[in-house]
PDB file of C-alpha atoms in Angstrom:
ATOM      1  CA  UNK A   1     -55.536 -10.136  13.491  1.00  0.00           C
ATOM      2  CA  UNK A   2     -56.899  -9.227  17.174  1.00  0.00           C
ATOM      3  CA  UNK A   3     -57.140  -5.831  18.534  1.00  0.00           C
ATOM      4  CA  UNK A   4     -54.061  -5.341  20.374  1.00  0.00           C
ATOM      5  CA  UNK A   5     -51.566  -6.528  16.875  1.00  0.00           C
ATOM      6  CA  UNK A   6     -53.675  -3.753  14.959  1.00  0.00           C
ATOM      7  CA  UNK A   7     -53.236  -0.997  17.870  1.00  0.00           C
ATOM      8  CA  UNK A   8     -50.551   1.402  18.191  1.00  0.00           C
ATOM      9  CA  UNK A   9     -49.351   0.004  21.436  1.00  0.00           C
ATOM     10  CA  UNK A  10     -48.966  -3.101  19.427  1.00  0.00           C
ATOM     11  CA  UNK A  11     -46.996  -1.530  16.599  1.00  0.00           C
ATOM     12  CA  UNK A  12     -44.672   0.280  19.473  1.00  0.00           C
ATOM     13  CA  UNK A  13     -43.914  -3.602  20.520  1.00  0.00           C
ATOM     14  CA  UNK A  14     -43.168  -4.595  17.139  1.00  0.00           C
ATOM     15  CA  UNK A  15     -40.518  -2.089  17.110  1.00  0.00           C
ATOM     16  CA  UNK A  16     -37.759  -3.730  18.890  1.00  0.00           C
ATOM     17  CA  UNK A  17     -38.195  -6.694  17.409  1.00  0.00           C
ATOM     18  CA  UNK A  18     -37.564  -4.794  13.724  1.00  0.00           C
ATOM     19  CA  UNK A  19     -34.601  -2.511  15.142  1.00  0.00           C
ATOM     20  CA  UNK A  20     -33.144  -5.634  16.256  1.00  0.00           C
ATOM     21  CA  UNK A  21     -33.142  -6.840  12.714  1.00  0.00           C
ATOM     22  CA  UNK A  22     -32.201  -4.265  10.923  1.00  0.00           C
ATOM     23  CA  UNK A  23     -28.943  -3.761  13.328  1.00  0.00           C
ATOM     24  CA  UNK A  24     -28.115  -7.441  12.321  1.00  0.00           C
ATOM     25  CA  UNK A  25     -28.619  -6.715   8.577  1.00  0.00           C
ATOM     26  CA  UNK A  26     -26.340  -3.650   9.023  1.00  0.00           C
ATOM     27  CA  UNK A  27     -24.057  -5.717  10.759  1.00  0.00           C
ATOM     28  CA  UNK A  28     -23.646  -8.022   8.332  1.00  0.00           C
ATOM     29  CA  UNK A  29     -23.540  -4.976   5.545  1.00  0.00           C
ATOM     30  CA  UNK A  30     -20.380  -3.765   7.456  1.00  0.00           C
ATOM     31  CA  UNK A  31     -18.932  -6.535   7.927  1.00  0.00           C
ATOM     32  CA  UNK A  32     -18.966  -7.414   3.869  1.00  0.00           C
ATOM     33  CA  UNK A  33     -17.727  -3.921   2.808  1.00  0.00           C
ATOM     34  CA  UNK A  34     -15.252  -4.391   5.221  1.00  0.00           C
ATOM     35  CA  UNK A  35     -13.700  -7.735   4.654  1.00  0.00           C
ATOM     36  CA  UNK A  36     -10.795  -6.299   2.072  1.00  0.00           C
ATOM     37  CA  UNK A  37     -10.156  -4.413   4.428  1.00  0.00           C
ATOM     38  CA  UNK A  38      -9.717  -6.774   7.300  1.00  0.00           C
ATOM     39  CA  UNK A  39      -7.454  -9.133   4.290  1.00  0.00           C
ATOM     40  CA  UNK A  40      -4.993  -6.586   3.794  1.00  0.00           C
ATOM     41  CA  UNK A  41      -4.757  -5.849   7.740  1.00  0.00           C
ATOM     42  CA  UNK A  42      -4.610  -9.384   8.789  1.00  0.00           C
ATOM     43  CA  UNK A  43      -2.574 -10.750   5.832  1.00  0.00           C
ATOM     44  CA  UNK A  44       0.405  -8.585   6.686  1.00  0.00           C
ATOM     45  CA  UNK A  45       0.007  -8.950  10.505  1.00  0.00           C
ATOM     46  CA  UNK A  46       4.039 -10.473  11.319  1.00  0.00           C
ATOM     47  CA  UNK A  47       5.491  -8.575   8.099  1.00  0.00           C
ATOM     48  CA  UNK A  48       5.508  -4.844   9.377  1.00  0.00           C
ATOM     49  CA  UNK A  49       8.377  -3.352  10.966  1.00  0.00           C
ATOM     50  CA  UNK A  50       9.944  -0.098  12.408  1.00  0.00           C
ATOM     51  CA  UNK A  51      13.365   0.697  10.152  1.00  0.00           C
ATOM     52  CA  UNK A  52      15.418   0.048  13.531  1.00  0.00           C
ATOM     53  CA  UNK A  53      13.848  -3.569  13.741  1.00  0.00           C
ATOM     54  CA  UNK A  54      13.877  -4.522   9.767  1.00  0.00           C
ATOM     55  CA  UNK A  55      15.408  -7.923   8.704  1.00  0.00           C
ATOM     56  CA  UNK A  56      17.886  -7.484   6.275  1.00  0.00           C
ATOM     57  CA  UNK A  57      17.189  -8.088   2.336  1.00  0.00           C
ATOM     58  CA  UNK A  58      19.027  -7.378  -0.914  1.00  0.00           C
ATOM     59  CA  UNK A  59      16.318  -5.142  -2.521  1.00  0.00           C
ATOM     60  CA  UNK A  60      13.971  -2.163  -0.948  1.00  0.00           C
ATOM     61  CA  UNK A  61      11.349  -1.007  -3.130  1.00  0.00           C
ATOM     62  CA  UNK A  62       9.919   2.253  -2.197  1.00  0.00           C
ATOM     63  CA  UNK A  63       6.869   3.604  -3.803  1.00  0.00           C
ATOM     64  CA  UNK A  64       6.668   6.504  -5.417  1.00  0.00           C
ATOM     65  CA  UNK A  65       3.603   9.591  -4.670  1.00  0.00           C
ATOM     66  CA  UNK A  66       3.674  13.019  -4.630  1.00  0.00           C
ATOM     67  CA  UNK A  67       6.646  15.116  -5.825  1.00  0.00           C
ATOM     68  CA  UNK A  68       6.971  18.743  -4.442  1.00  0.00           C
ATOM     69  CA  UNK A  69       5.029  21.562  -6.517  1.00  0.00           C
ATOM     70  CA  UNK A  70       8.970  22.658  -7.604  1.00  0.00           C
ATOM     71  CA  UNK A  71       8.781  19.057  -9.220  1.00  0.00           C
ATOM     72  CA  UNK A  72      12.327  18.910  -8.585  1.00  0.00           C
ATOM     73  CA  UNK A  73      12.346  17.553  -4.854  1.00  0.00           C
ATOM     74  CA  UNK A  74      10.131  14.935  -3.161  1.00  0.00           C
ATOM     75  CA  UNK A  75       6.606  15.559  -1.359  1.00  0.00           C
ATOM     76  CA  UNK A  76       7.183  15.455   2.718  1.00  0.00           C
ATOM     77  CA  UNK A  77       5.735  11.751   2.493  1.00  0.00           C
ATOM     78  CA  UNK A  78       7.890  10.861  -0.553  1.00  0.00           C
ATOM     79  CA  UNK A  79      11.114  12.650   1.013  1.00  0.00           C
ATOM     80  CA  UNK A  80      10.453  10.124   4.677  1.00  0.00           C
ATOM     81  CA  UNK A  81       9.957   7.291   2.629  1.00  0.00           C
ATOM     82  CA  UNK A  82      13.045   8.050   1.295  1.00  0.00           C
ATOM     83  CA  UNK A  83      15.030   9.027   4.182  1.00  0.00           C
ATOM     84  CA  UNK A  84      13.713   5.724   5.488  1.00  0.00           C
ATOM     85  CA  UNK A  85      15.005   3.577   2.473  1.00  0.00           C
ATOM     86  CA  UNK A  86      18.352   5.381   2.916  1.00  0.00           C
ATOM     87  CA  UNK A  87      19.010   4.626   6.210  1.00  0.00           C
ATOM     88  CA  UNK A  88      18.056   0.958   5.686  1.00  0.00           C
ATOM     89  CA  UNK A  89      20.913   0.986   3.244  1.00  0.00           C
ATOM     90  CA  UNK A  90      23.768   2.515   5.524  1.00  0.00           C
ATOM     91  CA  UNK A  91      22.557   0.379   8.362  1.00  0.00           C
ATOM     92  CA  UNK A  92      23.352  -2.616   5.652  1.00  0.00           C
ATOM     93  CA  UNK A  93      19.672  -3.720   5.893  1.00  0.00           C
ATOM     94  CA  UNK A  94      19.844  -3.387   1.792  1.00  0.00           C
ATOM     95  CA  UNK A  95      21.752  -2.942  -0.417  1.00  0.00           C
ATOM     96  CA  UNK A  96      19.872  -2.154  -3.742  1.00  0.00           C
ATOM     97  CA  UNK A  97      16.988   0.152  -4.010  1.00  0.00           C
ATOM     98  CA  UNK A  98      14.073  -0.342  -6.669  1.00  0.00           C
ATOM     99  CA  UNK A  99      12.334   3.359  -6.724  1.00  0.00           C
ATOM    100  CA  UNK A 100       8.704   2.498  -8.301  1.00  0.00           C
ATOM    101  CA  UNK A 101       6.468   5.066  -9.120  1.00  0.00           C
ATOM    102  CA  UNK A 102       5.099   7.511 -12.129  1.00  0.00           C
ATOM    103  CA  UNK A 103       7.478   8.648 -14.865  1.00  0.00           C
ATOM    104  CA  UNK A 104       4.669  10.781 -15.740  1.00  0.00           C
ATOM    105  CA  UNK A 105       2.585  11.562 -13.076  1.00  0.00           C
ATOM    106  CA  UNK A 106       0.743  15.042 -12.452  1.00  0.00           C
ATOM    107  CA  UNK A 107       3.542  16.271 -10.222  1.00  0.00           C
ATOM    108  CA  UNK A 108       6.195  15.157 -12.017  1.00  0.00           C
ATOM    109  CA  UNK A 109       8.567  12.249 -12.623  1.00  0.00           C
ATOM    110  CA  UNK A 110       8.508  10.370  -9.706  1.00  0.00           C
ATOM    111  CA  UNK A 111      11.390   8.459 -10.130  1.00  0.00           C
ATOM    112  CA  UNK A 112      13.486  10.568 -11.221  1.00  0.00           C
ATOM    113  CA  UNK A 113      13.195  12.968  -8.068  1.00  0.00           C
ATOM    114  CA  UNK A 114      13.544  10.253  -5.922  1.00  0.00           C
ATOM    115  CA  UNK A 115      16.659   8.503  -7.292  1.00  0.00           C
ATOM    116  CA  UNK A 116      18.289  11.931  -7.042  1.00  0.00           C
ATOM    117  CA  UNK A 117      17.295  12.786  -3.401  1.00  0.00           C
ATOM    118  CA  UNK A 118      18.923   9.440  -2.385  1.00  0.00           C
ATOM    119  CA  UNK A 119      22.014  10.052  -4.656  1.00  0.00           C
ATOM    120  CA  UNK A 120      21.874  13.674  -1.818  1.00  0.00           C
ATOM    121  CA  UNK A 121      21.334  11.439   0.440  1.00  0.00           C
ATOM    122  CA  UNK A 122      24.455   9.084   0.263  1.00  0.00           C
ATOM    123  CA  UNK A 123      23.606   6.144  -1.635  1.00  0.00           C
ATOM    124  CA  UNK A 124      25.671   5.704  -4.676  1.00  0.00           C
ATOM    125  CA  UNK A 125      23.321   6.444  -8.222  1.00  0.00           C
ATOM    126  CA  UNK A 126      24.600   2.470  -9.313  1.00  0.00           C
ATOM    127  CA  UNK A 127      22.432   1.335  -6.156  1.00  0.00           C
ATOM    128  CA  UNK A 128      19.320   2.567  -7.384  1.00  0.00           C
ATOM    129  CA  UNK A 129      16.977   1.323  -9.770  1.00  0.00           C
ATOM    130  CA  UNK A 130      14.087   3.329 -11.187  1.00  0.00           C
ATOM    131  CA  UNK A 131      10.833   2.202 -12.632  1.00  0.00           C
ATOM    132  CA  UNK A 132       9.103   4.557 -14.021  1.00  0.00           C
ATOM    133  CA  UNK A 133       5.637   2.340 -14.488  1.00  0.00           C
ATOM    134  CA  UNK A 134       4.708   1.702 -11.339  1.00  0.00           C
ATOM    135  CA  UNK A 135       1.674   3.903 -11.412  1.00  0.00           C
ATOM    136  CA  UNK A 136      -0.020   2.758  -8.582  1.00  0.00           C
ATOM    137  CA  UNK A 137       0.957  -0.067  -5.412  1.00  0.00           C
ATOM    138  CA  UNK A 138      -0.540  -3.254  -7.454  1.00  0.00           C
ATOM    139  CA  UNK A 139       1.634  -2.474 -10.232  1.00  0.00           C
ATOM    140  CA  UNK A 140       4.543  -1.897  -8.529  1.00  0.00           C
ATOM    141  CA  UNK A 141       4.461  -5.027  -6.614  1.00  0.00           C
ATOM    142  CA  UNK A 142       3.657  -6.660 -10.175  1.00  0.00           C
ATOM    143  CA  UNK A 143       6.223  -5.136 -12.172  1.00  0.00           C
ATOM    144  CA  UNK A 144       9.429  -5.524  -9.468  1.00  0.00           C
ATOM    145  CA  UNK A 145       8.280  -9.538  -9.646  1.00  0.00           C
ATOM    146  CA  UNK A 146       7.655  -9.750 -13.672  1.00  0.00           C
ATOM    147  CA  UNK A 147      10.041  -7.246 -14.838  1.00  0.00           C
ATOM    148  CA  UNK A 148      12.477  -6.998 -12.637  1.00  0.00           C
ATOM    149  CA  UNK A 149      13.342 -10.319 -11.280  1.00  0.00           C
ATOM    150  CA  UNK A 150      12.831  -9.168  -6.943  1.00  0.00           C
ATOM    151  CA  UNK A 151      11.618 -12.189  -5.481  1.00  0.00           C
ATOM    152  CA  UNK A 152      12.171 -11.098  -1.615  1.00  0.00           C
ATOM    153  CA  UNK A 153      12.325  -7.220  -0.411  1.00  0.00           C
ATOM    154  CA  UNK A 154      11.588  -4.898   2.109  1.00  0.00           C
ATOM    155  CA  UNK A 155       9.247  -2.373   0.852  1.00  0.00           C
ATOM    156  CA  UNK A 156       8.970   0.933   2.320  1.00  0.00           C
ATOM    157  CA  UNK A 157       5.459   3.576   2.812  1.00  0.00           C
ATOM    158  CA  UNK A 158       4.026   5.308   5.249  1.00  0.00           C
ATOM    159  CA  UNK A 159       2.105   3.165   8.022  1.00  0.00           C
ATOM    160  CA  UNK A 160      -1.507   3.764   6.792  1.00  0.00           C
ATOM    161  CA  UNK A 161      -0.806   2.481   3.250  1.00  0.00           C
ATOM    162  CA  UNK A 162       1.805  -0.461   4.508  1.00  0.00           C
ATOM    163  CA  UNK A 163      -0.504  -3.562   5.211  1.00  0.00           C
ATOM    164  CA  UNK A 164      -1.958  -2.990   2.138  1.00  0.00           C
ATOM    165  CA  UNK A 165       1.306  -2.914  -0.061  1.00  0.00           C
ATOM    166  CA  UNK A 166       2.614  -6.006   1.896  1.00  0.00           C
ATOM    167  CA  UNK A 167      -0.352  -8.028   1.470  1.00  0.00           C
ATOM    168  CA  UNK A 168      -0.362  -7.061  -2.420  1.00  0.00           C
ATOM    169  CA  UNK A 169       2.891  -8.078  -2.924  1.00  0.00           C
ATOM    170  CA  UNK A 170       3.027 -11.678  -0.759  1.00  0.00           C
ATOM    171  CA  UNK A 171      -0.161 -11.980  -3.244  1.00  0.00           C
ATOM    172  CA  UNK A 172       1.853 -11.584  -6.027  1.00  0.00           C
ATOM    173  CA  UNK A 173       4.703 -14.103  -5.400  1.00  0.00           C
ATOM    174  CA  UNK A 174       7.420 -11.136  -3.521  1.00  0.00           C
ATOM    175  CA  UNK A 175       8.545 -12.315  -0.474  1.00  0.00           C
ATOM    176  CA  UNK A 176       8.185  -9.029   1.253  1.00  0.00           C
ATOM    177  CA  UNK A 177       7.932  -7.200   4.721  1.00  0.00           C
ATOM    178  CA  UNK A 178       6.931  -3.548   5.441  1.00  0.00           C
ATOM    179  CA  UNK A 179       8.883  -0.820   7.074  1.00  0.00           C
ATOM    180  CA  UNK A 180       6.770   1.839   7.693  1.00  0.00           C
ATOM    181  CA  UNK A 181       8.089   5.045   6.940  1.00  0.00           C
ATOM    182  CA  UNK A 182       8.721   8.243   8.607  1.00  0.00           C
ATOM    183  CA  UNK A 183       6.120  10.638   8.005  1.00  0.00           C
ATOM    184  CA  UNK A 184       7.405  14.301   9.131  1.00  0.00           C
ATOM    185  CA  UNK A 185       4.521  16.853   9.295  1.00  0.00           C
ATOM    186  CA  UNK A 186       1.739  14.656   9.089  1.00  0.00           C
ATOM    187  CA  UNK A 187      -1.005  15.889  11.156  1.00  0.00           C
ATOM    188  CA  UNK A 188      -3.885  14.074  12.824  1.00  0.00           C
ATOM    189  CA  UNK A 189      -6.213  15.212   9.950  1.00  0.00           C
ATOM    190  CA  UNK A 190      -3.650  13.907   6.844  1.00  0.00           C
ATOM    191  CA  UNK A 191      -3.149  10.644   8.852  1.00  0.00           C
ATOM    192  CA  UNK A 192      -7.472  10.159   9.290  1.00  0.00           C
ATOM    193  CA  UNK A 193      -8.028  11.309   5.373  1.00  0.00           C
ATOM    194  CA  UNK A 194      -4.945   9.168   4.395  1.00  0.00           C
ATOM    195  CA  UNK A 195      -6.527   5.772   6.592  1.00  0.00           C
ATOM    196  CA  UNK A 196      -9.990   6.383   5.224  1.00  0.00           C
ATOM    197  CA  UNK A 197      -8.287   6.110   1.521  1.00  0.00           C
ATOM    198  CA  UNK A 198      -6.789   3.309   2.205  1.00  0.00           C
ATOM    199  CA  UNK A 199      -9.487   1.254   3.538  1.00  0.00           C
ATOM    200  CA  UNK A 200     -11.679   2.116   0.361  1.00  0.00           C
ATOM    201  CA  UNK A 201      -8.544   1.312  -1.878  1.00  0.00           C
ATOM    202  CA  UNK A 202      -8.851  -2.300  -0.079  1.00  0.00           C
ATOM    203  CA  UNK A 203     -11.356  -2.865  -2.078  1.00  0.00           C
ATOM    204  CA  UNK A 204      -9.245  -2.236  -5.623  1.00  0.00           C
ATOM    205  CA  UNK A 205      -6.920  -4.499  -4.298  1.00  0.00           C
ATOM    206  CA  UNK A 206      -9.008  -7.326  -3.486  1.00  0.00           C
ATOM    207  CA  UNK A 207     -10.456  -7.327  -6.537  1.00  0.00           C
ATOM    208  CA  UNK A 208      -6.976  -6.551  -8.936  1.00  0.00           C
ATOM    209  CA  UNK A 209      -5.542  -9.735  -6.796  1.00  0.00           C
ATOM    210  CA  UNK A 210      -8.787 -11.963  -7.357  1.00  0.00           C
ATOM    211  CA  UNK A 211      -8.853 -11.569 -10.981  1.00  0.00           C
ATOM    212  CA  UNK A 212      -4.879 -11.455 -11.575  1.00  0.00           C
ATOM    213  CA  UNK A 213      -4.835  -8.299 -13.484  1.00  0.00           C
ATOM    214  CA  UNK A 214      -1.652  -7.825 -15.302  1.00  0.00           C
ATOM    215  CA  UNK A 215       0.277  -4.100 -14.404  1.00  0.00           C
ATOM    216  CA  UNK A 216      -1.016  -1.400 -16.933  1.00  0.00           C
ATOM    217  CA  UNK A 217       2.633  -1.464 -18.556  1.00  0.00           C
ATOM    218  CA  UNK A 218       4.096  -4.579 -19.582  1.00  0.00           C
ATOM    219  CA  UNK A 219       7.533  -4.674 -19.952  1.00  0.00           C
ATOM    220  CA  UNK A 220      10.094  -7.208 -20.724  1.00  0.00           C
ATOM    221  CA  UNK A 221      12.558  -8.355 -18.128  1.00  0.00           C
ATOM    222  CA  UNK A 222      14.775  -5.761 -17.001  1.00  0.00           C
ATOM    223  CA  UNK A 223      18.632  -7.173 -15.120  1.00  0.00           C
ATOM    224  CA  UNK A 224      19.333  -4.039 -13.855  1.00  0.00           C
ATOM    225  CA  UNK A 225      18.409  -5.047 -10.184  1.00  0.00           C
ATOM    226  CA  UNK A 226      20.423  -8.140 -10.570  1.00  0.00           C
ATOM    227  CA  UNK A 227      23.279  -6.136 -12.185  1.00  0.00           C
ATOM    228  CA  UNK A 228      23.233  -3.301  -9.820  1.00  0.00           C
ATOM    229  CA  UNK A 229      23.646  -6.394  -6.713  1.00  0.00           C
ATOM    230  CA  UNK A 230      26.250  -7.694  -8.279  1.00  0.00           C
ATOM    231  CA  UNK A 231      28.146  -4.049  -9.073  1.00  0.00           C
TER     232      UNK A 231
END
């Protein structure tokens, strides 16, 4: 080794050189993590629409979340996705609604809330389907293919949790776009908290959808959808 390798000035020189790497192996790190991520986003790139601007289909699923702490009336994200799902119905963008969420969930039954609000809303009670096993967006997509017969939809959430409910159900056979959903009182830190979720819950999907994992609740098949388009 000669002098100026073992000095400190040559140390300081080797410095770069090691940044240099270790930005590159970072790089790479990110890039990794990231790539569920960047499959839901680019996946459902040409499938996401404003409700003014949806193509029409028989069937909009909307997924269930949060009911209000009354447990009687939705959550302000559940009540737009709602309002969104109803006006795609009077517009005549749909005609049947599949309501998909958790008949037993920690705020209450999902479904059950939400078929009401839209019977409030306008849309006649024989319209609306309720499943009350879809207890989180892979099973829903699963269960309105499997148990339910949908094979093309619009599906309805708010924009930071869209690409990723698109991609998962084009994955799983539905023919499906995404109309993002209004999101009243949403402020910039909900929206940032709400993104950051999602692109960690990229990852879930990625690997439900690589190793085909069957919804938590199977179910035999279920005509009501196809009964409730032909009422």
């Amino acid at each position: 080794m000669t002098e100026t390798e073992s000095s400190p000035v040559g140390a300081v020189r080797r410095w770069p050189r090691r940044l240099r790497r270790l930005a590159v192996a970072g790089l790479v790190v990110l890039v990794l993590a990231s790539s569920p991520w960047l499959w839901t986003t680019l996946a459902a790139r040409g499938h996401l629409y404003a409700a003014a601007d949806a193509p029409a289909a028989d069937v909009v699923i909307v997924l269930g979340t949060e009911v209000a702490a009354d447990r009687q009336r939705p959550g302000d994200r559940l009540a737009g996705r709602l309002d969104t799902a109803a006006e795609l119905v009077t517009s005549g963008r749909a005609t049947v609604v599949l309501v998909s969420g958790d008949g037993g969930g920690a705020s209450g039954d999902e479904p059950a809330v939400m078929t009401t609000y839209l019977a409030e809303r306008g849309v006649d009670r024989r319209r609306v389907v309720a499943d009350p096993f879809g207890l989180d967006t892979y099973d829903s997509c699963a269960r309105a293919r499997e148990v339910y017969g949908v094979e093309r939809a619009l599906i309805v959430t708010q924009s930071y949790h869209l690409s990723r409910a698109v991609t998962l159900c084009r994955q799983l056979g539905l023919d499906v776009d995404g109309v993002a959903a209004r999101c009243d009182g949403c402020g910039a830190a909900l929206l940032a908290e709400k993104s950051v979720r999602d692109y960690f819950a990229s990852g879930k999907a990625a690997w439900d959808a690589v190793r085909d994992r069957p919804p938590a609740v199977r179910s035999p098949a279920n005509p009501a959808v196809q009964n409730a388009l032909r009422g």
